[in-house]
Short mmCIF file of C-alpha atoms and ligand atoms in Angstrom, two decimals:
data_model
loop_
_atom_site.label_atom_id
_atom_site.label_comp_id
_atom_site.label_asym_id
_atom_site.label_seq_id
_atom_site.Cartn_x
_atom_site.Cartn_y
_atom_site.Cartn_z
CA MET A 270 -0.06 0.07 0.01
CA LYS A 271 1.46 3.51 -0.80
CA LEU A 272 2.33 5.46 2.23
CA LEU A 273 0.74 8.96 2.76
CA ILE A 274 2.76 11.56 4.51
CA SER A 275 1.35 14.55 6.50
CA ALA A 276 3.43 17.50 7.91
CA LEU A 277 2.73 19.54 11.03
CA PRO A 278 3.68 23.09 10.38
CA GLY A 279 7.53 23.58 9.80
CA ASN A 280 8.01 19.94 8.52
CA GLU A 281 6.87 20.27 5.10
CA ALA A 282 10.34 20.28 3.52
CA LEU A 283 11.48 16.99 5.03
CA ALA A 284 7.88 15.43 4.32
CA GLU A 285 8.32 16.27 0.79
CA GLY A 286 11.91 15.00 0.68
CA LEU A 287 10.62 11.58 2.30
CA ALA A 288 7.84 11.39 -0.04
CA ARG A 289 10.22 11.68 -2.92
CA HIS A 290 12.65 8.94 -1.34
CA LEU A 291 9.79 6.72 -0.35
CA ASP A 292 7.38 7.05 -3.43
CA ALA A 293 4.71 8.10 -1.01
CA GLY A 294 1.82 10.72 -1.56
CA ILE A 295 1.47 13.88 0.51
CA ALA A 296 -1.68 14.07 2.66
CA LEU A 297 -2.26 17.85 3.38
CA LEU A 298 -3.14 18.87 6.95
CA GLU A 299 -4.80 22.26 7.70
CA THR A 300 -3.81 23.50 11.16
CA ARG A 301 -4.40 26.75 12.98
CA SER A 302 -4.51 28.12 16.38
CA PHE A 303 -7.67 29.45 17.76
CA PRO A 304 -7.61 32.85 19.44
CA ASP A 305 -7.29 31.08 22.96
CA GLY A 306 -4.25 29.08 21.72
CA GLU A 307 -6.26 25.82 21.21
CA LEU A 308 -5.09 23.85 18.04
CA TYR A 309 -7.55 23.33 14.97
CA ILE A 310 -6.60 20.33 12.94
CA ARG A 311 -8.26 18.95 9.72
CA HIS A 312 -7.08 16.18 7.26
CA LEU A 313 -7.64 17.42 3.83
CA ARG A 314 -7.19 14.06 2.06
CA GLU A 315 -9.30 11.00 2.26
CA ILE A 316 -7.29 8.90 4.55
CA ASP A 317 -9.81 5.91 5.19
CA GLY A 318 -8.06 2.70 4.77
CA GLN A 319 -4.65 4.35 4.16
CA GLU A 320 -1.40 4.15 5.95
CA LEU A 321 -0.39 7.52 7.29
CA ALA A 322 3.19 9.01 8.47
CA ILE A 323 2.83 12.19 10.50
CA VAL A 324 6.07 14.33 10.33
CA CYS A 325 6.58 16.35 13.41
CA THR A 326 9.93 16.99 14.94
CA LEU A 327 9.59 17.70 18.55
CA ASP A 328 11.78 20.58 19.60
CA ARG A 329 9.67 23.15 21.69
CA PRO A 330 7.62 20.07 22.20
CA ASN A 331 4.50 20.96 24.32
CA GLU A 332 2.35 22.36 21.59
CA LYS A 333 3.79 19.85 18.99
CA LEU A 334 2.86 17.11 21.07
CA ILE A 335 -0.75 18.11 21.20
CA GLY A 336 -0.69 18.62 17.66
CA ALA A 337 0.83 15.14 16.71
CA TYR A 338 -1.49 13.48 19.09
CA LEU A 339 -4.58 15.39 17.61
CA ALA A 340 -3.40 14.51 14.10
CA ALA A 341 -3.02 10.77 14.99
CA ALA A 342 -6.12 10.43 17.02
CA SER A 343 -8.28 12.12 14.42
CA ALA A 344 -6.83 9.99 11.59
CA ARG A 345 -7.43 6.87 13.48
CA GLU A 346 -11.04 7.93 13.81
CA LEU A 347 -11.27 8.89 10.05
CA GLY A 348 -10.22 5.26 9.26
CA ALA A 349 -6.47 5.29 8.77
CA ARG A 350 -5.23 1.84 8.69
CA ARG A 351 -1.67 2.43 10.45
CA ILE A 352 -0.45 5.65 11.59
CA GLY A 353 3.48 6.29 12.10
CA LEU A 354 5.30 9.31 13.75
CA ILE A 355 8.47 10.66 12.11
CA ALA A 356 9.98 12.80 14.90
CA PRO A 357 13.61 13.46 13.76
CA TYR A 358 14.21 14.92 17.04
CA LEU A 359 12.58 13.24 19.96
CA SER A 360 12.41 15.57 23.12
CA TYR A 361 11.89 14.82 26.86
CA MET A 362 14.33 12.01 26.67
CA ARG A 363 16.85 13.63 28.99
CA GLN A 364 14.05 13.38 31.87
CA ASP A 365 15.09 9.84 32.39
CA LYS A 366 15.22 9.50 36.17
CA ARG A 367 13.82 11.02 39.41
CA PHE A 368 16.72 13.14 40.32
CA ASN A 369 14.63 14.53 43.35
CA PRO A 370 11.73 13.13 45.19
CA GLY A 371 8.20 13.86 43.59
CA GLU A 372 9.73 14.65 40.01
CA ALA A 373 8.15 13.35 36.76
CA ILE A 374 10.09 10.92 34.74
CA SER A 375 8.70 12.68 31.80
CA SER A 376 10.37 10.50 29.20
CA ARG A 377 8.11 7.58 30.20
CA HIS A 378 5.03 9.58 30.23
CA VAL A 379 5.64 10.94 26.67
CA ALA A 380 6.56 7.56 25.53
CA SER A 381 3.30 6.19 26.71
CA LEU A 382 1.33 9.15 25.23
CA LEU A 383 2.88 8.81 21.71
CA SER A 384 2.55 4.96 21.93
CA SER A 385 -1.32 5.16 22.69
CA ALA A 386 -1.66 7.36 19.60
CA PHE A 387 0.73 5.81 16.89
CA ASP A 388 1.63 2.34 15.59
CA TRP A 389 5.40 3.10 14.75
CA LEU A 390 7.84 5.91 15.66
CA VAL A 391 11.07 6.87 13.56
CA THR A 392 13.52 9.36 15.02
CA VAL A 393 17.17 10.05 14.80
CA ASP A 394 19.73 9.35 17.51
CA PRO A 395 17.49 9.67 20.45
CA HIS A 396 19.26 10.84 23.70
CA LEU A 397 19.62 7.42 25.32
CA HIS A 398 21.59 7.91 28.47
CA ARG A 399 19.98 5.79 31.31
CA TYR A 400 17.73 3.83 28.89
CA LYS A 401 19.63 1.36 26.60
CA ASP A 402 16.76 1.29 24.03
CA LEU A 403 13.80 3.26 23.03
CA GLN A 404 11.83 -0.02 23.64
CA GLU A 405 12.46 0.18 27.33
CA ILE A 406 9.68 3.03 27.33
CA TYR A 407 7.87 2.88 23.87
CA THR A 408 5.44 0.08 23.51
CA MET A 409 5.06 0.53 19.77
CA PRO A 410 7.87 -0.50 17.09
CA THR A 411 10.55 2.10 16.99
CA GLN A 412 13.53 2.86 14.50
CA ALA A 413 16.39 5.22 15.12
CA ALA A 414 18.34 6.64 12.28
CA HIS A 415 22.15 7.28 12.83
CA ALA A 416 23.95 10.50 11.98
CA ALA A 417 27.47 9.63 12.93
CA SER A 418 28.80 8.33 9.66
CA LEU A 419 27.30 11.52 7.79
CA LEU A 420 28.94 13.58 10.48
CA SER A 421 32.15 11.97 9.79
CA LYS A 422 31.91 12.64 5.92
CA TRP A 423 31.19 16.21 6.64
CA ILE A 424 34.26 16.34 8.69
CA LYS A 425 36.29 14.50 6.25
CA GLU A 426 35.08 16.98 3.49
CA ASN A 427 35.54 20.11 5.24
CA VAL A 428 38.13 19.92 7.96
CA SER A 429 41.99 19.27 7.75
CA GLN A 430 43.58 17.56 10.67
CA PRO A 431 40.57 17.28 12.83
CA VAL A 432 40.47 16.18 16.40
CA ILE A 433 37.07 15.26 17.64
CA ILE A 434 36.04 16.32 20.93
CA GLY A 435 33.14 15.27 23.17
CA PRO A 436 32.16 17.83 25.68
CA ASP A 437 31.18 15.21 28.49
CA SER A 438 31.08 11.61 29.08
CA GLU A 439 27.79 11.05 27.56
CA SER A 440 29.00 12.16 24.27
CA GLN A 441 31.56 9.58 24.04
CA GLN A 442 29.10 7.09 22.06
CA TRP A 443 28.74 9.60 19.38
CA VAL A 444 32.36 11.06 19.47
CA SER A 445 34.02 7.56 19.17
CA ALA A 446 31.79 6.61 16.23
CA VAL A 447 32.32 9.72 14.46
CA ALA A 448 36.13 9.64 14.99
CA ALA A 449 36.51 6.09 14.00
CA ALA A 450 34.72 6.82 10.78
CA CYS A 451 36.75 9.77 9.72
CA GLY A 452 40.06 8.26 11.03
CA ALA A 453 40.71 11.04 13.45
CA PRO A 454 41.71 10.87 17.01
CA TYR A 455 39.21 11.85 19.84
CA THR A 456 39.05 12.82 23.19
CA VAL A 457 36.40 13.76 25.97
CA MET A 458 36.05 16.72 28.29
CA GLU A 459 34.65 16.69 31.77
CA LYS A 460 31.45 18.51 32.40
CA THR A 461 29.71 19.60 35.55
CA ARG A 462 26.19 20.84 35.35
CA ARG A 463 25.02 22.88 38.23
CA GLY A 464 21.67 24.22 36.53
CA ASP A 465 20.02 24.67 33.08
CA ARG A 466 22.38 27.38 32.23
CA ASP A 467 25.06 26.86 34.50
CA VAL A 468 27.68 24.48 33.07
CA GLU A 469 31.39 24.05 33.57
CA VAL A 470 33.59 22.11 31.00
CA ILE A 471 37.11 21.21 31.86
CA PHE A 472 39.91 19.87 29.36
CA ARG A 473 42.84 17.89 30.73
CA ASP A 474 44.14 16.27 27.56
CA LEU A 475 45.84 18.87 25.72
CA ASN A 476 48.56 16.66 24.17
CA SER A 477 46.20 14.66 22.29
CA ILE A 478 44.97 17.74 20.16
CA ALA A 479 48.11 19.76 19.53
CA GLY A 480 48.32 21.08 15.93
CA ARG A 481 44.79 19.90 15.17
CA THR A 482 41.35 21.51 14.45
CA PRO A 483 38.94 21.10 17.30
CA VAL A 484 35.64 19.53 16.22
CA LEU A 485 33.25 19.63 19.26
CA VAL A 486 30.60 16.82 18.72
CA ASP A 487 27.47 16.43 20.84
CA ASP A 488 23.92 15.11 20.20
CA ILE A 489 22.06 18.23 21.25
CA ILE A 490 22.68 22.08 21.34
CA SER A 491 20.06 23.15 23.74
CA THR A 492 20.99 26.29 25.70
CA GLY A 493 24.39 26.20 24.00
CA ARG A 494 26.05 26.50 27.35
CA THR A 495 27.80 23.09 27.05
CA MET A 496 29.22 23.84 23.51
CA ALA A 497 30.01 27.49 24.46
CA GLN A 498 31.99 26.54 27.57
CA ALA A 499 33.68 23.66 25.76
CA ALA A 500 34.75 26.24 22.90
CA ARG A 501 35.75 28.79 25.55
CA ALA A 502 38.18 26.24 27.28
CA LEU A 503 39.79 25.30 24.11
CA LYS A 504 40.26 28.58 23.10
CA ARG A 505 41.75 29.40 26.61
CA HIS A 506 44.31 26.54 25.56
CA GLY A 507 45.24 28.64 22.53
CA LEU A 508 43.48 26.27 20.09
CA PRO A 509 42.08 27.68 16.71
CA ALA A 510 38.33 28.41 16.42
CA THR A 511 36.45 25.54 17.08
CA ILE A 512 33.83 23.82 14.86
CA CYS A 513 30.54 22.71 17.04
CA LEU A 514 29.00 19.86 15.29
CA ALA A 515 25.44 18.62 16.48
CA ILE A 516 22.93 16.15 15.43
CA HIS A 517 19.98 18.21 16.91
CA GLY A 518 20.31 22.05 16.95
CA VAL A 519 17.49 22.91 19.15
CA PHE A 520 19.04 26.44 20.09
CA ALA A 521 16.88 27.58 23.08
CA GLY A 522 16.94 31.28 23.84
CA ASP A 523 20.21 32.93 22.78
CA ALA A 524 22.20 29.66 22.18
CA TYR A 525 23.18 30.29 18.61
CA GLU A 526 24.35 33.99 19.47
CA LEU A 527 26.36 32.68 22.44
CA LEU A 528 28.31 30.16 20.22
CA ALA A 529 28.85 32.82 17.54
CA ALA A 530 30.38 35.17 20.43
CA GLU A 531 33.11 32.29 20.90
CA GLY A 532 33.90 32.36 17.26
CA ALA A 533 32.68 28.81 16.70
CA THR A 534 31.36 27.56 13.19
CA VAL A 535 28.19 25.78 14.04
CA VAL A 536 27.03 22.82 11.86
CA THR A 537 23.78 20.81 12.49
CA CYS A 538 21.74 18.23 10.88
CA ASN A 539 18.25 18.71 9.38
CA THR A 540 16.30 17.28 12.39
CA VAL A 541 15.26 20.58 13.53
CA GLN A 542 15.11 23.38 10.83
CA HIS A 543 17.90 26.04 11.31
CA PRO A 544 20.17 28.13 9.20
CA SER A 545 23.21 25.80 10.70
CA ASN A 546 21.68 22.75 8.91
CA ARG A 547 24.43 21.35 6.54
CA ILE A 548 23.88 17.55 6.99
CA ASP A 549 20.88 16.24 5.24
CA LEU A 550 19.32 13.10 6.88
CA THR A 551 16.49 12.54 4.74
CA ASP A 552 17.72 9.44 3.10
CA ARG A 553 18.74 7.90 6.59
CA ILE A 554 15.27 8.70 7.87
CA ALA A 555 13.55 7.16 4.81
CA GLN A 556 15.38 4.02 5.41
CA ALA A 557 14.32 3.94 9.13
CA VAL A 558 10.82 4.38 7.82
CA ILE A 559 10.90 1.33 5.66
CA ALA A 560 12.16 -0.70 8.61
CA ALA A 561 9.66 0.62 10.95
CA ARG A 562 6.78 0.03 8.74
CA ALA A 563 7.84 -3.56 8.16
CA GLU A 564 8.22 -4.20 11.92
CA ALA A 565 4.80 -2.72 12.37
CA GLU A 566 3.39 -5.05 9.63
CA SER A 567 4.95 -8.10 11.10
CA ALA A 568 3.78 -7.21 14.60
CA ALA A 569 0.04 -6.88 13.41
CA ARG A 570 0.20 -10.22 11.83
C1 LIG B 816 23.50 16.06 27.59
O1 LIG B 816 22.69 15.61 28.24
C2 LIG B 816 23.48 16.29 26.15
O2 LIG B 816 24.14 15.46 25.31
C3 LIG B 816 23.96 17.77 25.67
O3 LIG B 816 25.19 17.80 26.04
C4 LIG B 816 22.98 18.86 26.42
O4 LIG B 816 21.58 18.49 26.08
C5 LIG B 816 23.35 20.18 25.63
O5 LIG B 816 22.67 21.07 26.68
P1 LIG B 816 23.03 22.67 26.67
O6 LIG B 816 23.23 23.02 25.20
O7 LIG B 816 21.77 23.23 27.14
O8 LIG B 816 24.00 22.80 27.32
#
């Protein structure tokens, strides 16, 4: 059956790219906000009996989660046979533990909300820290596309003599894979986070990077504090201007300006639309969609 793809606002370019890669049709959605901020959603194409994929990246997620939920729930009511969510950036994954008594482990609750509305999920490099796998919290088939080899390709084509640097121990998983694929050395800094915007990053391993171009690699740039502090520390050690390479450029508040003020070149993937997008993951996401649909099909048998 031919797949139909719908885009929530801001996801149209990716939806069209995916439709080309997957030979899928586009099912237009009409969306608007009522004066009081409530969302209006209308499927403009007949979707009864069809398989639908809804593209909605989940940066600035609260309104988008409701939009994705309403689009899926109404598609189900209108007879869609199977409904997938393509969320290249999957938010709420960092709240994976009750750090203080009474806190919500939001990653679990968002996972159960989305699993109740969709039949499969495709994302890109989800932030897996305390969870080994998305299946620990999602009850529908999930597929994660990986950006590491394309980050490496970009580095190989654009940076001479790179050293790949992770700003914290969590980044080691991406940094080691990216470094291996581009044949560059890597090292990891030490990060202490005291608050949302209060981060300290220390560097102890200067010998490994002498004479090389520093490329900081992380999964997410949110407030930009991690990357900015890391770039500042490298500058203090006399290194040339840093390249900040991230999979998901969320850029909360003044994050982008902060990095520019450190003289950093910022490069991101197109999981969240931003002028720093240089690495196109459409093909990777399309491959993950094929795998997720197949998994959902066999689970339904
Ligand atoms: C850490 O958990 C992540 O891998 C990133 O390092 C973090 O999300 C970056 O956050 P910010 O840009 O707010 O420092």
